[in-house]
XYZ file of C-alpha atoms in Angstrom:
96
model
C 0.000 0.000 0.000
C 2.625 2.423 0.969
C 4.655 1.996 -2.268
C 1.278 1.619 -4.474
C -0.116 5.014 -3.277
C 3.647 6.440 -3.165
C 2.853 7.602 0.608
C 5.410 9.716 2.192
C 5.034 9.148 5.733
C 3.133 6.441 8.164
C 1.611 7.670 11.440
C 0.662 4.236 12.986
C -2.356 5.268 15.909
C -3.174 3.528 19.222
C -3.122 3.308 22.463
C -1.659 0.824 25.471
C -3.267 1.072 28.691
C -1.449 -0.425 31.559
C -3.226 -3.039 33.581
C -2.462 -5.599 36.746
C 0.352 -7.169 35.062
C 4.219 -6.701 33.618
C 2.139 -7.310 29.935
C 2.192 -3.311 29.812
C 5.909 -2.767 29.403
C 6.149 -5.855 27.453
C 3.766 -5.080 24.735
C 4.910 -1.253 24.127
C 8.822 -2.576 24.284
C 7.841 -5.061 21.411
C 5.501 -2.126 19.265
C 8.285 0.366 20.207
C 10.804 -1.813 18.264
C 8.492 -3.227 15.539
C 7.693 0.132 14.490
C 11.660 0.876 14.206
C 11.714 -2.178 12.063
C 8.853 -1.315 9.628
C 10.579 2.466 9.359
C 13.868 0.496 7.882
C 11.817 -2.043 6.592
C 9.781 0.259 4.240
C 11.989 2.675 3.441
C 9.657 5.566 4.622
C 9.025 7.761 7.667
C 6.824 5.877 10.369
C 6.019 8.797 12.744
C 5.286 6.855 16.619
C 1.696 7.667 16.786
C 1.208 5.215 20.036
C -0.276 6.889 23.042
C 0.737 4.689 26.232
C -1.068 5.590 29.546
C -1.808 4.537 32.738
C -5.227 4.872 32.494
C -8.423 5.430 30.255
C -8.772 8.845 31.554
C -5.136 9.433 30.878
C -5.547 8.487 27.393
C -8.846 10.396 26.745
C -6.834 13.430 27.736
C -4.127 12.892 25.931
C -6.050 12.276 22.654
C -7.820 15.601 23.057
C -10.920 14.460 24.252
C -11.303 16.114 27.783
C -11.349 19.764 27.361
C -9.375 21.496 29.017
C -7.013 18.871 30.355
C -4.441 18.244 27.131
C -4.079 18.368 23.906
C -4.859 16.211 21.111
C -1.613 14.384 20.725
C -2.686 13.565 17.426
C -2.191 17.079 15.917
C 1.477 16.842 16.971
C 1.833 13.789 14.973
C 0.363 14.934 11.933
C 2.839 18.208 11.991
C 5.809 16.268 12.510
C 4.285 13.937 9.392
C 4.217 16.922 7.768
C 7.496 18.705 7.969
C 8.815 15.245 7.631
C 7.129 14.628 4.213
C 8.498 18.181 3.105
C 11.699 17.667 4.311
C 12.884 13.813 3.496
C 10.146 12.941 1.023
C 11.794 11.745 -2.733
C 7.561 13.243 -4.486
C 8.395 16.413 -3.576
C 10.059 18.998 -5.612
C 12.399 21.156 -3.616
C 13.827 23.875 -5.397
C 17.192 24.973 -4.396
């Protein structure tokens, strides 16, 4: 898909909410490092678009959607997508 639609950067979403048990650090060590992977993997840009939180209320805030408490983490990823895609992408036409 990535090649087919020539895409310039990836911004994988989600969230890991920690629970009773060590599965928590275990899950967003192995995501953490699979998303390295698929950057080298691919060839393009894979901007960490992984919200982990210690709770649900934690991660409502932190995708925006208590007002008042945070910011939508989302629209942080999607600038750094795209002054990545400016900077680093081969589609784009820079003129020197």
């Amino acid at each position: 898909m990535i090649k087919k639609h020539k895409l310039d950067v990836v911004i994988p979403i989600g969230v890991l909410i920690k629970g009773s048990t060590m599965h928590f650090e275990y899950i967003c060590d192995a995501v953490s490092k699979a998303l390295m992977d698929l950057q080298f993997k691919i060839g393009v840009p894979v901007i960490f678009g992984v919200l982990t939180c210690m709770t649900e209320e934690q991660a409502q805030a932190r995708a925006g959607l208590i007002p008042g408490k945070m910011h939508n983490h989302g629209e942080d990823w999607g600038a750094c997508a795209v002054e990545t895609a400016l900077k680093w992408s081969p589609y784009v036409e820079r003129k020197i």
